[in-house]
Amino acid sequence: MTETHSEVAAGAWSGGGSPYAIGHKKLGMWLFIMSDVMTFTALLMAYSYSRLANPDWPRHVFPIWPAIAFSTTMTVVLLASSLTMVMAVAAAHRGARETAVKWLLATMAGGLIFCGLHITEWLHLIDENLRLFSNDWGSPLFGATFFGITGLHMTHVLCGVIYLGVIAYGYGTSRFDGEDVEVSGLYWHFVDLVWMFVFPMIYLMSVKYK
Amino acid sequence: MSAHAAAVHEASHGGSNHLFLSVWVGLVAITMGEVYIAYLEFPAVTMLLMLIGLSILKAGLIMAYFMHLRFEKLGLFLTLIPATIFCVGMMTVIFPDSLRLLQIRLMP
């Protein structure tokens, strides 16, 4: 395509328009994100429904150590990885390939630290007999919804780490351009955004008071 | 990058590192506020409203600044966000049934 954006926009009726003034990859990622919002919303609604409908739902089960300390640290790590992703996108926008790749690698490291902390946190809970279909605290649905939601989120983080690895390699070898880095950034920030709802609804609503 | 992609990429960028750092500090501060609120032993509904309110604020900051939605054309925001809010809102119709189920289970 050789036309500039304004030329394409002027010919919108001929089918070449870009009404949102963004590339098709970015629009595609936005639409994917909105569909994934529905997935996580449905899961969190199912969690809330089960919590409300079951009188024996475990309501105050997460002590400050290790559950809340770990999940708060995970939140800060994920937020920090979002900041490094912003830096990667800014570097890619300037055309600084080496710097952008370094920030992408830092973002991937943040994702891996998040997963490491999360698996450690899971092991603490498994030690306390929390299982997918049973637990010592009450309704067995608690384990199913807890592991279902946090597990799906961790899968998204792991997929994001792999995605960023592919983008870092491709951008470093000039196979991909700045728009690809920006689109991968949208995905990464979405993963961060989802955790901003999972953390309070799953962990903070179930803190164990002294 | 094609001329078209380069033009839209250029047009869609905004914000400075200082701005993004400020937003990040704000997000961490709100997170710490949420943890503090969680230990104040409010009634469950009050607690839920406060935590979800703060989460929506955080989501708004992430989408507006980190995901650059604030710097995109208004049409993109109007296409994506109101429809999503509507769909999320529609999912809440299940909650009266959860209360009905709770009452049935609490019956002697």
PDB file of N, CA, C and O in Angstrom, chain A residues 97-153:
ATOM      1  N   ARG A  97      15.673  -0.149  18.364  1.00  0.00           N
ATOM      2  CA  ARG A  97      15.383  -1.582  18.427  1.00  0.00           C
ATOM      3  C   ARG A  97      16.027  -2.270  19.626  1.00  0.00           C
ATOM      4  O   ARG A  97      15.384  -3.047  20.338  1.00  0.00           O
ATOM      5  N   GLU A  98      17.310  -1.991  19.868  1.00  0.00           N
ATOM      6  CA  GLU A  98      18.021  -2.686  20.953  1.00  0.00           C
ATOM      7  C   GLU A  98      17.379  -2.365  22.310  1.00  0.00           C
ATOM      8  O   GLU A  98      17.155  -3.261  23.130  1.00  0.00           O
ATOM      9  N   THR A  99      17.078  -1.093  22.506  1.00  0.00           N
ATOM     10  CA  THR A  99      16.447  -0.676  23.775  1.00  0.00           C
ATOM     11  C   THR A  99      15.072  -1.332  23.923  1.00  0.00           C
ATOM     12  O   THR A  99      14.718  -1.817  25.008  1.00  0.00           O
ATOM     13  N   ALA A 100      14.315  -1.347  22.836  1.00  0.00           N
ATOM     14  CA  ALA A 100      12.966  -1.946  22.893  1.00  0.00           C
ATOM     15  C   ALA A 100      13.043  -3.429  23.260  1.00  0.00           C
ATOM     16  O   ALA A 100      12.255  -3.914  24.089  1.00  0.00           O
ATOM     17  N   VAL A 101      14.007  -4.126  22.675  1.00  0.00           N
ATOM     18  CA  VAL A 101      14.144  -5.562  22.977  1.00  0.00           C
ATOM     19  C   VAL A 101      14.504  -5.757  24.451  1.00  0.00           C
ATOM     20  O   VAL A 101      13.972  -6.659  25.124  1.00  0.00           O
ATOM     21  N   LYS A 102      15.384  -4.895  24.989  1.00  0.00           N
ATOM     22  CA  LYS A 102      15.747  -5.009  26.420  1.00  0.00           C
ATOM     23  C   LYS A 102      14.523  -4.810  27.314  1.00  0.00           C
ATOM     24  O   LYS A 102      14.313  -5.538  28.287  1.00  0.00           O
ATOM     25  N   TRP A 103      13.689  -3.820  26.979  1.00  0.00           N
ATOM     26  CA  TRP A 103      12.476  -3.585  27.780  1.00  0.00           C
ATOM     27  C   TRP A 103      11.499  -4.757  27.640  1.00  0.00           C
ATOM     28  O   TRP A 103      10.823  -5.128  28.601  1.00  0.00           O
ATOM     29  N   LEU A 104      11.435  -5.327  26.430  1.00  0.00           N
ATOM     30  CA  LEU A 104      10.559  -6.506  26.239  1.00  0.00           C
ATOM     31  C   LEU A 104      11.042  -7.671  27.095  1.00  0.00           C
ATOM     32  O   LEU A 104      10.238  -8.382  27.714  1.00  0.00           O
ATOM     33  N   LEU A 105      12.371  -7.850  27.148  1.00  0.00           N
ATOM     34  CA  LEU A 105      12.911  -8.940  27.973  1.00  0.00           C
ATOM     35  C   LEU A 105      12.624  -8.680  29.460  1.00  0.00           C
ATOM     36  O   LEU A 105      12.319  -9.609  30.212  1.00  0.00           O
ATOM     37  N   ALA A 106      12.699  -7.416  29.865  1.00  0.00           N
ATOM     38  CA  ALA A 106      12.378  -7.062  31.262  1.00  0.00           C
ATOM     39  C   ALA A 106      10.900  -7.372  31.550  1.00  0.00           C
ATOM     40  O   ALA A 106      10.552  -7.872  32.636  1.00  0.00           O
ATOM     41  N   THR A 107      10.047  -7.104  30.571  1.00  0.00           N
ATOM     42  CA  THR A 107       8.608  -7.391  30.736  1.00  0.00           C
ATOM     43  C   THR A 107       8.378  -8.898  30.874  1.00  0.00           C
ATOM     44  O   THR A 107       7.597  -9.349  31.728  1.00  0.00           O
ATOM     45  N   MET A 108       9.091  -9.663  30.037  1.00  0.00           N
ATOM     46  CA  MET A 108       8.965 -11.126  30.123  1.00  0.00           C
ATOM     47  C   MET A 108       9.439 -11.619  31.492  1.00  0.00           C
ATOM     48  O   MET A 108       8.822 -12.523  32.081  1.00  0.00           O
ATOM     49  N   ALA A 109      10.525 -11.022  31.997  1.00  0.00           N
ATOM     50  CA  ALA A 109      11.026 -11.409  33.328  1.00  0.00           C
ATOM     51  C   ALA A 109       9.958 -11.140  34.389  1.00  0.00           C
ATOM     52  O   ALA A 109       9.725 -11.968  35.280  1.00  0.00           O
ATOM     53  N   GLY A 110       9.278  -9.987  34.270  1.00  0.00           N
ATOM     54  CA  GLY A 110       8.186  -9.662  35.201  1.00  0.00           C
ATOM     55  C   GLY A 110       7.089 -10.715  35.146  1.00  0.00           C
ATOM     56  O   GLY A 110       6.576 -11.146  36.183  1.00  0.00           O
ATOM     57  N   GLY A 111       6.742 -11.138  33.944  1.00  0.00           N
ATOM     58  CA  GLY A 111       5.706 -12.170  33.778  1.00  0.00           C
ATOM     59  C   GLY A 111       6.120 -13.490  34.405  1.00  0.00           C
ATOM     60  O   GLY A 111       5.306 -14.163  35.056  1.00  0.00           O
ATOM     61  N   LEU A 112       7.382 -13.841  34.221  1.00  0.00           N
ATOM     62  CA  LEU A 112       7.857 -15.114  34.801  1.00  0.00           C
ATOM     63  C   LEU A 112       7.914 -15.049  36.328  1.00  0.00           C
ATOM     64  O   LEU A 112       7.588 -16.022  37.008  1.00  0.00           O
ATOM     65  N   ILE A 113       8.321 -13.890  36.860  1.00  0.00           N
ATOM     66  CA  ILE A 113       8.329 -13.724  38.331  1.00  0.00           C
ATOM     67  C   ILE A 113       6.900 -13.854  38.867  1.00  0.00           C
ATOM     68  O   ILE A 113       6.655 -14.512  39.878  1.00  0.00           O
ATOM     69  N   PHE A 114       5.950 -13.233  38.157  1.00  0.00           N
ATOM     70  CA  PHE A 114       4.542 -13.325  38.554  1.00  0.00           C
ATOM     71  C   PHE A 114       4.102 -14.786  38.624  1.00  0.00           C
ATOM     72  O   PHE A 114       3.500 -15.229  39.615  1.00  0.00           O
ATOM     73  N   CYS A 115       4.441 -15.548  37.570  1.00  0.00           N
ATOM     74  CA  CYS A 115       4.026 -16.962  37.532  1.00  0.00           C
ATOM     75  C   CYS A 115       4.702 -17.754  38.655  1.00  0.00           C
ATOM     76  O   CYS A 115       4.066 -18.606  39.298  1.00  0.00           O
ATOM     77  N   GLY A 116       5.988 -17.482  38.912  1.00  0.00           N
ATOM     78  CA  GLY A 116       6.708 -18.171  39.987  1.00  0.00           C
ATOM     79  C   GLY A 116       6.056 -17.921  41.343  1.00  0.00           C
ATOM     80  O   GLY A 116       5.833 -18.855  42.134  1.00  0.00           O
ATOM     81  N   LEU A 117       5.728 -16.647  41.599  1.00  0.00           N
ATOM     82  CA  LEU A 117       5.064 -16.298  42.866  1.00  0.00           C
ATOM     83  C   LEU A 117       3.685 -16.956  42.947  1.00  0.00           C
ATOM     84  O   LEU A 117       3.273 -17.439  44.017  1.00  0.00           O
ATOM     85  N   HIS A 118       2.988 -16.982  41.817  1.00  0.00           N
ATOM     86  CA  HIS A 118       1.633 -17.528  41.807  1.00  0.00           C
ATOM     87  C   HIS A 118       1.651 -19.040  42.085  1.00  0.00           C
ATOM     88  O   HIS A 118       0.829 -19.565  42.846  1.00  0.00           O
ATOM     89  N   ILE A 119       2.603 -19.734  41.463  1.00  0.00           N
ATOM     90  CA  ILE A 119       2.688 -21.185  41.681  1.00  0.00           C
ATOM     91  C   ILE A 119       3.069 -21.471  43.137  1.00  0.00           C
ATOM     92  O   ILE A 119       2.515 -22.384  43.773  1.00  0.00           O
ATOM     93  N   THR A 120       3.971 -20.656  43.694  1.00  0.00           N
ATOM     94  CA  THR A 120       4.335 -20.816  45.111  1.00  0.00           C
ATOM     95  C   THR A 120       3.102 -20.622  46.001  1.00  0.00           C
ATOM     96  O   THR A 120       2.873 -21.376  46.952  1.00  0.00           O
ATOM     97  N   GLU A 121       2.306 -19.603  45.656  1.00  0.00           N
ATOM     98  CA  GLU A 121       1.084 -19.315  46.413  1.00  0.00           C
ATOM     99  C   GLU A 121       0.093 -20.481  46.296  1.00  0.00           C
ATOM    100  O   GLU A 121      -0.545 -20.885  47.279  1.00  0.00           O
ATOM    101  N   TRP A 122      -0.018 -21.032  45.114  1.00  0.00           N
ATOM    102  CA  TRP A 122      -0.877 -22.215  44.913  1.00  0.00           C
ATOM    103  C   TRP A 122      -0.414 -23.371  45.798  1.00  0.00           C
ATOM    104  O   TRP A 122      -1.237 -24.058  46.422  1.00  0.00           O
ATOM    105  N   LEU A 123       0.909 -23.580  45.857  1.00  0.00           N
ATOM    106  CA  LEU A 123       1.444 -24.699  46.652  1.00  0.00           C
ATOM    107  C   LEU A 123       1.136 -24.515  48.135  1.00  0.00           C
ATOM    108  O   LEU A 123       0.844 -25.487  48.847  1.00  0.00           O
ATOM    109  N   HIS A 124       1.188 -23.245  48.611  1.00  0.00           N
ATOM    110  CA  HIS A 124       0.795 -22.982  50.005  1.00  0.00           C
ATOM    111  C   HIS A 124      -0.643 -23.438  50.248  1.00  0.00           C
ATOM    112  O   HIS A 124      -0.957 -24.060  51.266  1.00  0.00           O
ATOM    113  N   LEU A 125      -1.518 -23.090  49.291  1.00  0.00           N
ATOM    114  CA  LEU A 125      -2.945 -23.423  49.455  1.00  0.00           C
ATOM    115  C   LEU A 125      -3.190 -24.924  49.311  1.00  0.00           C
ATOM    116  O   LEU A 125      -4.040 -25.485  50.004  1.00  0.00           O
ATOM    117  N   ILE A 126      -2.450 -25.560  48.416  1.00  0.00           N
ATOM    118  CA  ILE A 126      -2.592 -27.017  48.252  1.00  0.00           C
ATOM    119  C   ILE A 126      -2.145 -27.719  49.538  1.00  0.00           C
ATOM    120  O   ILE A 126      -2.743 -28.717  49.955  1.00  0.00           O
ATOM    121  N   ASP A 127      -1.104 -27.158  50.214  1.00  0.00           N
ATOM    122  CA  ASP A 127      -0.656 -27.685  51.515  1.00  0.00           C
ATOM    123  C   ASP A 127      -1.774 -27.627  52.555  1.00  0.00           C
ATOM    124  O   ASP A 127      -1.805 -28.412  53.495  1.00  0.00           O
ATOM    125  N   GLU A 128      -2.663 -26.619  52.375  1.00  0.00           N
ATOM    126  CA  GLU A 128      -3.785 -26.475  53.319  1.00  0.00           C
ATOM    127  C   GLU A 128      -5.024 -27.239  52.830  1.00  0.00           C
ATOM    128  O   GLU A 128      -6.148 -26.936  53.239  1.00  0.00           O
ATOM    129  N   ASN A 129      -4.776 -28.212  51.952  1.00  0.00           N
ATOM    130  CA  ASN A 129      -5.834 -29.102  51.434  1.00  0.00           C
ATOM    131  C   ASN A 129      -6.860 -28.424  50.539  1.00  0.00           C
ATOM    132  O   ASN A 129      -7.995 -28.911  50.422  1.00  0.00           O
ATOM    133  N   LEU A 130      -6.503 -27.292  49.934  1.00  0.00           N
ATOM    134  CA  LEU A 130      -7.384 -26.710  48.915  1.00  0.00           C
ATOM    135  C   LEU A 130      -7.130 -27.453  47.610  1.00  0.00           C
ATOM    136  O   LEU A 130      -6.010 -27.470  47.099  1.00  0.00           O
ATOM    137  N   ARG A 131      -8.169 -28.106  47.112  1.00  0.00           N
ATOM    138  CA  ARG A 131      -8.069 -28.858  45.865  1.00  0.00           C
ATOM    139  C   ARG A 131      -9.122 -28.346  44.892  1.00  0.00           C
ATOM    140  O   ARG A 131     -10.009 -27.583  45.263  1.00  0.00           O
ATOM    141  N   LEU A 132      -9.018 -28.831  43.638  1.00  0.00           N
ATOM    142  CA  LEU A 132      -9.949 -28.384  42.593  1.00  0.00           C
ATOM    143  C   LEU A 132     -11.400 -28.720  42.956  1.00  0.00           C
ATOM    144  O   LEU A 132     -12.308 -27.940  42.684  1.00  0.00           O
ATOM    145  N   PHE A 133     -11.626 -29.877  43.580  1.00  0.00           N
ATOM    146  CA  PHE A 133     -13.009 -30.282  43.861  1.00  0.00           C
ATOM    147  C   PHE A 133     -13.287 -30.508  45.348  1.00  0.00           C
ATOM    148  O   PHE A 133     -14.308 -31.093  45.700  1.00  0.00           O
ATOM    149  N   SER A 134     -12.379 -30.072  46.215  1.00  0.00           N
ATOM    150  CA  SER A 134     -12.632 -30.234  47.656  1.00  0.00           C
ATOM    151  C   SER A 134     -11.735 -29.286  48.436  1.00  0.00           C
ATOM    152  O   SER A 134     -10.710 -28.819  47.931  1.00  0.00           O
ATOM    153  N   ASN A 135     -12.153 -28.996  49.661  1.00  0.00           N
ATOM    154  CA  ASN A 135     -11.309 -28.237  50.589  1.00  0.00           C
ATOM    155  C   ASN A 135     -11.842 -28.422  52.002  1.00  0.00           C
ATOM    156  O   ASN A 135     -12.954 -28.933  52.178  1.00  0.00           O
ATOM    157  N   ASP A 136     -11.033 -28.025  53.016  1.00  0.00           N
ATOM    158  CA  ASP A 136     -11.421 -28.218  54.414  1.00  0.00           C
ATOM    159  C   ASP A 136     -12.295 -27.078  54.939  1.00  0.00           C
ATOM    160  O   ASP A 136     -12.712 -27.096  56.092  1.00  0.00           O
ATOM    161  N   TRP A 137     -12.522 -26.043  54.106  1.00  0.00           N
ATOM    162  CA  TRP A 137     -13.149 -24.829  54.613  1.00  0.00           C
ATOM    163  C   TRP A 137     -14.651 -24.750  54.383  1.00  0.00           C
ATOM    164  O   TRP A 137     -15.352 -24.013  55.083  1.00  0.00           O
ATOM    165  N   GLY A 138     -15.165 -25.430  53.327  1.00  0.00           N
ATOM    166  CA  GLY A 138     -16.599 -25.312  53.029  1.00  0.00           C
ATOM    167  C   GLY A 138     -16.913 -25.784  51.626  1.00  0.00           C
ATOM    168  O   GLY A 138     -16.424 -26.835  51.194  1.00  0.00           O
ATOM    169  N   SER A 139     -17.699 -24.971  50.911  1.00  0.00           N
ATOM    170  CA  SER A 139     -18.171 -25.374  49.583  1.00  0.00           C
ATOM    171  C   SER A 139     -17.015 -25.801  48.668  1.00  0.00           C
ATOM    172  O   SER A 139     -16.043 -25.052  48.493  1.00  0.00           O
ATOM    173  N   PRO A 140     -17.131 -27.006  48.064  1.00  0.00           N
ATOM    174  CA  PRO A 140     -16.072 -27.466  47.151  1.00  0.00           C
ATOM    175  C   PRO A 140     -15.942 -26.598  45.897  1.00  0.00           C
ATOM    176  O   PRO A 140     -14.911 -26.612  45.236  1.00  0.00           O
ATOM    177  N   LEU A 141     -17.009 -25.811  45.595  1.00  0.00           N
ATOM    178  CA  LEU A 141     -16.945 -24.924  44.426  1.00  0.00           C
ATOM    179  C   LEU A 141     -15.866 -23.856  44.574  1.00  0.00           C
ATOM    180  O   LEU A 141     -15.397 -23.295  43.589  1.00  0.00           O
ATOM    181  N   PHE A 142     -15.478 -23.573  45.830  1.00  0.00           N
ATOM    182  CA  PHE A 142     -14.450 -22.546  46.059  1.00  0.00           C
ATOM    183  C   PHE A 142     -13.167 -22.904  45.332  1.00  0.00           C
ATOM    184  O   PHE A 142     -12.576 -22.059  44.641  1.00  0.00           O
ATOM    185  N   GLY A 143     -12.713 -24.159  45.477  1.00  0.00           N
ATOM    186  CA  GLY A 143     -11.478 -24.588  44.815  1.00  0.00           C
ATOM    187  C   GLY A 143     -11.599 -24.545  43.301  1.00  0.00           C
ATOM    188  O   GLY A 143     -10.687 -24.096  42.605  1.00  0.00           O
ATOM    189  N   ALA A 144     -12.761 -24.992  42.794  1.00  0.00           N
ATOM    190  CA  ALA A 144     -12.959 -25.023  41.338  1.00  0.00           C
ATOM    191  C   ALA A 144     -12.894 -23.614  40.751  1.00  0.00           C
ATOM    192  O   ALA A 144     -12.220 -23.369  39.744  1.00  0.00           O
ATOM    193  N   THR A 145     -13.602 -22.669  41.390  1.00  0.00           N
ATOM    194  CA  THR A 145     -13.617 -21.304  40.850  1.00  0.00           C
ATOM    195  C   THR A 145     -12.265 -20.615  41.075  1.00  0.00           C
ATOM    196  O   THR A 145     -11.775 -19.911  40.197  1.00  0.00           O
ATOM    197  N   PHE A 146     -11.648 -20.859  42.253  1.00  0.00           N
ATOM    198  CA  PHE A 146     -10.352 -20.220  42.541  1.00  0.00           C
ATOM    199  C   PHE A 146      -9.293 -20.661  41.538  1.00  0.00           C
ATOM    200  O   PHE A 146      -8.641 -19.834  40.889  1.00  0.00           O
ATOM    201  N   PHE A 147      -9.134 -21.983  41.395  1.00  0.00           N
ATOM    202  CA  PHE A 147      -8.106 -22.475  40.470  1.00  0.00           C
ATOM    203  C   PHE A 147      -8.492 -22.196  39.012  1.00  0.00           C
ATOM    204  O   PHE A 147      -7.608 -21.969  38.170  1.00  0.00           O
ATOM    205  N   GLY A 148      -9.787 -22.226  38.707  1.00  0.00           N
ATOM    206  CA  GLY A 148     -10.237 -21.951  37.333  1.00  0.00           C
ATOM    207  C   GLY A 148      -9.879 -20.535  36.896  1.00  0.00           C
ATOM    208  O   GLY A 148      -9.290 -20.330  35.830  1.00  0.00           O
ATOM    209  N   ILE A 149     -10.220 -19.562  37.757  1.00  0.00           N
ATOM    210  CA  ILE A 149      -9.991 -18.158  37.384  1.00  0.00           C
ATOM    211  C   ILE A 149      -8.503 -17.809  37.425  1.00  0.00           C
ATOM    212  O   ILE A 149      -7.956 -17.259  36.455  1.00  0.00           O
ATOM    213  N   THR A 150      -7.841 -18.136  38.535  1.00  0.00           N
ATOM    214  CA  THR A 150      -6.410 -17.770  38.632  1.00  0.00           C
ATOM    215  C   THR A 150      -5.586 -18.588  37.638  1.00  0.00           C
ATOM    216  O   THR A 150      -4.602 -18.087  37.094  1.00  0.00           O
ATOM    217  N   GLY A 151      -6.008 -19.828  37.372  1.00  0.00           N
ATOM    218  CA  GLY A 151      -5.286 -20.666  36.398  1.00  0.00           C
ATOM    219  C   GLY A 151      -5.421 -20.122  34.983  1.00  0.00           C
ATOM    220  O   GLY A 151      -4.448 -20.077  34.233  1.00  0.00           O
ATOM    221  N   LEU A 152      -6.640 -19.681  34.625  1.00  0.00           N
ATOM    222  CA  LEU A 152      -6.819 -19.117  33.278  1.00  0.00           C
ATOM    223  C   LEU A 152      -6.012 -17.827  33.135  1.00  0.00           C
ATOM    224  O   LEU A 152      -5.416 -17.571  32.085  1.00  0.00           O
ATOM    225  N   HIS A 153      -5.974 -17.048  34.215  1.00  0.00           N
ATOM    226  CA  HIS A 153      -5.195 -15.813  34.148  1.00  0.00           C
ATOM    227  C   HIS A 153      -3.700 -16.118  33.996  1.00  0.00           C
ATOM    228  O   HIS A 153      -3.008 -15.500  33.180  1.00  0.00           O
TER     229      HIS A 153
END
